[in-house]
JSON list of C-alpha atoms in Angstrom, two decimals:
[
{"chain": "T", "resi": 1, "resn": "UNK", "atom": "CA", "xyz": [0.00, 0.00, 0.00]},
{"chain": "T", "resi": 2, "resn": "UNK", "atom": "CA", "xyz": [2.94, 2.34, 0.53]},
{"chain": "T", "resi": 3, "resn": "UNK", "atom": "CA", "xyz": [3.56, 2.60, -3.19]},
{"chain": "T", "resi": 4, "resn": "UNK", "atom": "CA", "xyz": [-0.03, 3.23, -4.22]},
{"chain": "T", "resi": 5, "resn": "UNK", "atom": "CA", "xyz": [0.07, 6.93, -3.41]},
{"chain": "T", "resi": 6, "resn": "UNK", "atom": "CA", "xyz": [2.62, 9.51, -2.28]},
{"chain": "T", "resi": 7, "resn": "UNK", "atom": "CA", "xyz": [0.19, 11.61, -0.30]},
{"chain": "T", "resi": 8, "resn": "UNK", "atom": "CA", "xyz": [-3.44, 11.84, 0.76]},
{"chain": "T", "resi": 9, "resn": "UNK", "atom": "CA", "xyz": [-4.57, 13.74, -2.33]},
{"chain": "T", "resi": 10, "resn": "UNK", "atom": "CA", "xyz": [-2.95, 11.29, -4.76]},
{"chain": "T", "resi": 11, "resn": "UNK", "atom": "CA", "xyz": [-4.18, 8.25, -2.84]},
{"chain": "T", "resi": 12, "resn": "UNK", "atom": "CA", "xyz": [-7.76, 9.57, -2.70]},
{"chain": "T", "resi": 13, "resn": "UNK", "atom": "CA", "xyz": [-7.67, 10.30, -6.45]},
{"chain": "T", "resi": 14, "resn": "UNK", "atom": "CA", "xyz": [-6.59, 6.72, -7.11]},
{"chain": "T", "resi": 15, "resn": "UNK", "atom": "CA", "xyz": [-9.28, 5.41, -4.75]},
{"chain": "T", "resi": 16, "resn": "UNK", "atom": "CA", "xyz": [-11.92, 7.51, -6.56]},
{"chain": "T", "resi": 17, "resn": "UNK", "atom": "CA", "xyz": [-10.72, 6.17, -9.92]},
{"chain": "T", "resi": 18, "resn": "UNK", "atom": "CA", "xyz": [-11.00, 2.60, -8.60]},
{"chain": "T", "resi": 19, "resn": "UNK", "atom": "CA", "xyz": [-14.48, 3.38, -7.25]},
{"chain": "T", "resi": 20, "resn": "UNK", "atom": "CA", "xyz": [-15.53, 4.94, -10.60]},
{"chain": "T", "resi": 21, "resn": "UNK", "atom": "CA", "xyz": [-14.47, 1.80, -12.49]},
{"chain": "T", "resi": 22, "resn": "UNK", "atom": "CA", "xyz": [-15.95, -0.53, -9.82]},
{"chain": "T", "resi": 23, "resn": "UNK", "atom": "CA", "xyz": [-12.57, -2.14, -9.13]},
{"chain": "T", "resi": 24, "resn": "UNK", "atom": "CA", "xyz": [-12.12, -3.96, -5.85]},
{"chain": "T", "resi": 25, "resn": "UNK", "atom": "CA", "xyz": [-8.95, -3.83, -3.81]},
{"chain": "T", "resi": 26, "resn": "UNK", "atom": "CA", "xyz": [-7.56, -7.11, -2.49]},
{"chain": "T", "resi": 27, "resn": "UNK", "atom": "CA", "xyz": [-4.99, -7.05, 0.31]},
{"chain": "T", "resi": 28, "resn": "UNK", "atom": "CA", "xyz": [-2.95, -10.23, 0.37]},
{"chain": "T", "resi": 29, "resn": "UNK", "atom": "CA", "xyz": [-1.23, -9.94, 3.74]},
{"chain": "T", "resi": 30, "resn": "UNK", "atom": "CA", "xyz": [-2.37, -9.61, 7.34]},
{"chain": "T", "resi": 31, "resn": "UNK", "atom": "CA", "xyz": [-3.63, -7.82, 9.34]},
{"chain": "T", "resi": 32, "resn": "UNK", "atom": "CA", "xyz": [-6.07, -6.37, 6.78]},
{"chain": "T", "resi": 33, "resn": "UNK", "atom": "CA", "xyz": [-6.21, -9.37, 4.43]},
{"chain": "T", "resi": 34, "resn": "UNK", "atom": "CA", "xyz": [-9.33, -9.43, 2.32]},
{"chain": "T", "resi": 35, "resn": "UNK", "atom": "CA", "xyz": [-11.24, -7.92, -0.60]},
{"chain": "T", "resi": 36, "resn": "UNK", "atom": "CA", "xyz": [-12.58, -4.41, -0.23]},
{"chain": "T", "resi": 37, "resn": "UNK", "atom": "CA", "xyz": [-15.31, -2.98, -2.43]},
{"chain": "T", "resi": 38, "resn": "UNK", "atom": "CA", "xyz": [-14.97, 0.63, -3.61]},
{"chain": "T", "resi": 39, "resn": "UNK", "atom": "CA", "xyz": [-17.85, 1.65, -1.37]},
{"chain": "T", "resi": 40, "resn": "UNK", "atom": "CA", "xyz": [-18.77, 1.05, 2.28]},
{"chain": "T", "resi": 41, "resn": "UNK", "atom": "CA", "xyz": [-15.87, -0.50, 4.21]},
{"chain": "T", "resi": 42, "resn": "UNK", "atom": "CA", "xyz": [-13.54, -0.07, 1.23]},
{"chain": "T", "resi": 43, "resn": "UNK", "atom": "CA", "xyz": [-14.16, 3.69, 1.24]},
{"chain": "T", "resi": 44, "resn": "UNK", "atom": "CA", "xyz": [-13.35, 3.88, 4.94]},
{"chain": "T", "resi": 45, "resn": "UNK", "atom": "CA", "xyz": [-10.20, 1.85, 4.35]},
{"chain": "T", "resi": 46, "resn": "UNK", "atom": "CA", "xyz": [-9.22, 4.19, 1.50]},
{"chain": "T", "resi": 47, "resn": "UNK", "atom": "CA", "xyz": [-9.58, 7.20, 3.80]},
{"chain": "T", "resi": 48, "resn": "UNK", "atom": "CA", "xyz": [-7.44, 5.44, 6.41]},
{"chain": "T", "resi": 49, "resn": "UNK", "atom": "CA", "xyz": [-4.73, 4.63, 3.87]},
{"chain": "T", "resi": 50, "resn": "UNK", "atom": "CA", "xyz": [-4.83, 8.20, 2.57]},
{"chain": "T", "resi": 51, "resn": "UNK", "atom": "CA", "xyz": [-4.07, 9.43, 6.07]},
{"chain": "T", "resi": 52, "resn": "UNK", "atom": "CA", "xyz": [-1.28, 6.89, 6.43]},
{"chain": "T", "resi": 53, "resn": "UNK", "atom": "CA", "xyz": [0.19, 7.89, 3.05]},
{"chain": "T", "resi": 54, "resn": "UNK", "atom": "CA", "xyz": [0.26, 11.53, 4.12]},
{"chain": "T", "resi": 55, "resn": "UNK", "atom": "CA", "xyz": [1.87, 10.59, 7.44]},
{"chain": "T", "resi": 56, "resn": "UNK", "atom": "CA", "xyz": [4.51, 8.52, 5.62]},
{"chain": "T", "resi": 57, "resn": "UNK", "atom": "CA", "xyz": [5.17, 11.43, 3.26]},
{"chain": "T", "resi": 58, "resn": "UNK", "atom": "CA", "xyz": [5.78, 13.76, 6.21]},
{"chain": "T", "resi": 59, "resn": "UNK", "atom": "CA", "xyz": [8.19, 11.22, 7.74]},
{"chain": "T", "resi": 60, "resn": "UNK", "atom": "CA", "xyz": [10.09, 10.93, 4.47]},
{"chain": "T", "resi": 61, "resn": "UNK", "atom": "CA", "xyz": [10.37, 14.72, 4.31]},
{"chain": "T", "resi": 62, "resn": "UNK", "atom": "CA", "xyz": [11.37, 15.21, 7.97]},
{"chain": "T", "resi": 63, "resn": "UNK", "atom": "CA", "xyz": [14.02, 12.48, 8.40]},
{"chain": "T", "resi": 64, "resn": "UNK", "atom": "CA", "xyz": [16.64, 13.98, 6.04]},
{"chain": "T", "resi": 65, "resn": "UNK", "atom": "CA", "xyz": [16.07, 17.45, 7.51]},
{"chain": "T", "resi": 66, "resn": "UNK", "atom": "CA", "xyz": [16.63, 16.09, 11.02]},
{"chain": "T", "resi": 67, "resn": "UNK", "atom": "CA", "xyz": [19.82, 14.37, 9.88]},
{"chain": "T", "resi": 68, "resn": "UNK", "atom": "CA", "xyz": [21.09, 17.54, 8.22]},
{"chain": "T", "resi": 69, "resn": "UNK", "atom": "CA", "xyz": [20.36, 19.61, 11.33]},
{"chain": "T", "resi": 70, "resn": "UNK", "atom": "CA", "xyz": [22.11, 17.05, 13.53]},
{"chain": "T", "resi": 71, "resn": "UNK", "atom": "CA", "xyz": [25.18, 17.00, 11.27]},
{"chain": "T", "resi": 72, "resn": "UNK", "atom": "CA", "xyz": [25.30, 20.80, 11.16]},
{"chain": "T", "resi": 73, "resn": "UNK", "atom": "CA", "xyz": [25.19, 20.96, 14.97]},
{"chain": "T", "resi": 74, "resn": "UNK", "atom": "CA", "xyz": [28.24, 18.66, 15.05]},
{"chain": "T", "resi": 75, "resn": "UNK", "atom": "CA", "xyz": [30.01, 20.90, 12.52]},
{"chain": "T", "resi": 76, "resn": "UNK", "atom": "CA", "xyz": [29.84, 18.43, 9.66]},
{"chain": "T", "resi": 77, "resn": "UNK", "atom": "CA", "xyz": [29.23, 19.45, 6.06]},
{"chain": "T", "resi": 78, "resn": "UNK", "atom": "CA", "xyz": [26.10, 17.95, 4.52]},
{"chain": "T", "resi": 79, "resn": "UNK", "atom": "CA", "xyz": [25.78, 17.29, 0.81]},
{"chain": "T", "resi": 80, "resn": "UNK", "atom": "CA", "xyz": [28.13, 17.58, -2.10]},
{"chain": "T", "resi": 81, "resn": "UNK", "atom": "CA", "xyz": [31.18, 19.78, -1.93]},
{"chain": "T", "resi": 82, "resn": "UNK", "atom": "CA", "xyz": [30.87, 23.14, -3.65]},
{"chain": "T", "resi": 83, "resn": "UNK", "atom": "CA", "xyz": [31.95, 23.08, -7.27]},
{"chain": "T", "resi": 84, "resn": "UNK", "atom": "CA", "xyz": [32.84, 26.74, -7.12]},
{"chain": "T", "resi": 85, "resn": "UNK", "atom": "CA", "xyz": [34.56, 27.69, -3.87]},
{"chain": "T", "resi": 86, "resn": "UNK", "atom": "CA", "xyz": [34.98, 31.26, -2.62]},
{"chain": "T", "resi": 87, "resn": "UNK", "atom": "CA", "xyz": [38.53, 31.55, -4.00]},
{"chain": "T", "resi": 88, "resn": "UNK", "atom": "CA", "xyz": [37.45, 30.48, -7.48]},
{"chain": "T", "resi": 89, "resn": "UNK", "atom": "CA", "xyz": [34.51, 32.88, -7.43]},
{"chain": "T", "resi": 90, "resn": "UNK", "atom": "CA", "xyz": [36.75, 35.76, -6.33]},
{"chain": "T", "resi": 91, "resn": "UNK", "atom": "CA", "xyz": [39.28, 34.97, -9.07]},
{"chain": "T", "resi": 92, "resn": "UNK", "atom": "CA", "xyz": [36.57, 34.82, -11.75]},
{"chain": "T", "resi": 93, "resn": "UNK", "atom": "CA", "xyz": [34.97, 38.07, -10.64]},
{"chain": "T", "resi": 94, "resn": "UNK", "atom": "CA", "xyz": [38.36, 39.81, -10.44]},
{"chain": "T", "resi": 95, "resn": "UNK", "atom": "CA", "xyz": [39.34, 38.69, -13.93]},
{"chain": "T", "resi": 96, "resn": "UNK", "atom": "CA", "xyz": [35.94, 39.72, -15.29]},
{"chain": "T", "resi": 97, "resn": "UNK", "atom": "CA", "xyz": [36.26, 43.15, -13.64]},
{"chain": "T", "resi": 98, "resn": "UNK", "atom": "CA", "xyz": [39.63, 43.53, -15.39]},
{"chain": "T", "resi": 99, "resn": "UNK", "atom": "CA", "xyz": [37.98, 42.86, -18.78]},
{"chain": "T", "resi": 100, "resn": "UNK", "atom": "CA", "xyz": [39.55, 39.42, -19.27]},
{"chain": "T", "resi": 101, "resn": "UNK", "atom": "CA", "xyz": [37.56, 37.59, -21.98]},
{"chain": "T", "resi": 102, "resn": "UNK", "atom": "CA", "xyz": [35.17, 34.97, -20.67]},
{"chain": "T", "resi": 103, "resn": "UNK", "atom": "CA", "xyz": [36.79, 32.01, -22.51]},
{"chain": "T", "resi": 104, "resn": "UNK", "atom": "CA", "xyz": [40.13, 32.85, -20.86]},
{"chain": "T", "resi": 105, "resn": "UNK", "atom": "CA", "xyz": [38.46, 33.03, -17.45]},
{"chain": "T", "resi": 106, "resn": "UNK", "atom": "CA", "xyz": [36.85, 29.64, -18.05]},
{"chain": "T", "resi": 107, "resn": "UNK", "atom": "CA", "xyz": [40.26, 28.11, -18.79]},
{"chain": "T", "resi": 108, "resn": "UNK", "atom": "CA", "xyz": [41.64, 29.36, -15.45]},
{"chain": "T", "resi": 109, "resn": "UNK", "atom": "CA", "xyz": [38.86, 27.87, -13.30]},
{"chain": "T", "resi": 110, "resn": "UNK", "atom": "CA", "xyz": [39.63, 24.39, -11.89]},
{"chain": "T", "resi": 111, "resn": "UNK", "atom": "CA", "xyz": [37.66, 22.45, -9.26]},
{"chain": "T", "resi": 112, "resn": "UNK", "atom": "CA", "xyz": [39.84, 21.91, -6.17]},
{"chain": "T", "resi": 113, "resn": "UNK", "atom": "CA", "xyz": [38.00, 19.13, -4.31]},
{"chain": "T", "resi": 114, "resn": "UNK", "atom": "CA", "xyz": [35.44, 16.37, -4.57]},
{"chain": "T", "resi": 115, "resn": "UNK", "atom": "CA", "xyz": [34.63, 13.87, -7.28]},
{"chain": "T", "resi": 116, "resn": "UNK", "atom": "CA", "xyz": [35.36, 16.36, -10.09]},
{"chain": "T", "resi": 117, "resn": "UNK", "atom": "CA", "xyz": [38.69, 17.55, -8.70]},
{"chain": "T", "resi": 118, "resn": "UNK", "atom": "CA", "xyz": [41.11, 18.87, -11.36]},
{"chain": "T", "resi": 119, "resn": "UNK", "atom": "CA", "xyz": [38.24, 19.35, -13.85]},
{"chain": "T", "resi": 120, "resn": "UNK", "atom": "CA", "xyz": [36.66, 22.57, -15.05]},
{"chain": "T", "resi": 121, "resn": "UNK", "atom": "CA", "xyz": [33.24, 23.70, -13.78]},
{"chain": "T", "resi": 122, "resn": "UNK", "atom": "CA", "xyz": [30.28, 23.38, -16.13]},
{"chain": "T", "resi": 123, "resn": "UNK", "atom": "CA", "xyz": [29.05, 26.36, -18.12]},
{"chain": "T", "resi": 124, "resn": "UNK", "atom": "CA", "xyz": [26.10, 26.71, -15.74]},
{"chain": "T", "resi": 125, "resn": "UNK", "atom": "CA", "xyz": [28.38, 26.79, -12.68]},
{"chain": "T", "resi": 126, "resn": "UNK", "atom": "CA", "xyz": [30.60, 29.40, -14.26]},
{"chain": "T", "resi": 127, "resn": "UNK", "atom": "CA", "xyz": [27.60, 31.57, -15.16]},
{"chain": "T", "resi": 128, "resn": "UNK", "atom": "CA", "xyz": [26.52, 31.55, -11.53]},
{"chain": "T", "resi": 129, "resn": "UNK", "atom": "CA", "xyz": [29.98, 32.68, -10.41]},
{"chain": "T", "resi": 130, "resn": "UNK", "atom": "CA", "xyz": [29.99, 35.97, -12.18]},
{"chain": "T", "resi": 131, "resn": "UNK", "atom": "CA", "xyz": [26.35, 36.41, -13.24]},
{"chain": "T", "resi": 132, "resn": "UNK", "atom": "CA", "xyz": [27.30, 36.27, -16.90]},
{"chain": "T", "resi": 133, "resn": "UNK", "atom": "CA", "xyz": [25.74, 34.39, -19.80]},
{"chain": "T", "resi": 134, "resn": "UNK", "atom": "CA", "xyz": [28.71, 32.65, -21.44]},
{"chain": "T", "resi": 135, "resn": "UNK", "atom": "CA", "xyz": [26.76, 31.63, -24.52]},
{"chain": "T", "resi": 136, "resn": "UNK", "atom": "CA", "xyz": [25.19, 34.98, -25.37]},
{"chain": "T", "resi": 137, "resn": "UNK", "atom": "CA", "xyz": [28.04, 37.06, -23.96]},
{"chain": "T", "resi": 138, "resn": "UNK", "atom": "CA", "xyz": [26.05, 39.50, -21.84]},
{"chain": "T", "resi": 139, "resn": "UNK", "atom": "CA", "xyz": [24.73, 39.76, -18.32]},
{"chain": "T", "resi": 140, "resn": "UNK", "atom": "CA", "xyz": [21.18, 38.35, -18.03]},
{"chain": "T", "resi": 141, "resn": "UNK", "atom": "CA", "xyz": [18.36, 40.79, -17.39]},
{"chain": "T", "resi": 142, "resn": "UNK", "atom": "CA", "xyz": [17.46, 40.92, -13.72]},
{"chain": "T", "resi": 143, "resn": "UNK", "atom": "CA", "xyz": [13.88, 40.42, -12.87]}
]
């Protein structure tokens, strides 16, 4: 039943679709083993499962956040290492301020840690560094 819906709204929509097509739900394992019609007891069971799906969704959302908060309290970094560190960003912005062409700046940027160490940042990462559209060659309009 966990995989039937990711939240109450989705589960209830599926239950309504089953009810509309007069499809019965059969649970094969205990403690709720049996066949449930789309109306009467089956409708009550659908509402129960919708509530459980929503509760499970909340748990799935909260667990990683709790783990991240706990790691942060212990001073541990959570997630991937930054592709563009502060030094790289400062270098790129400095070169850009000194009118160095963007392709030359891109050649000077090298990732210093993580899985992509010694490689160059992607075009998207470089654009973020100095707020510059490398493909079109101008700063994007702010909005």
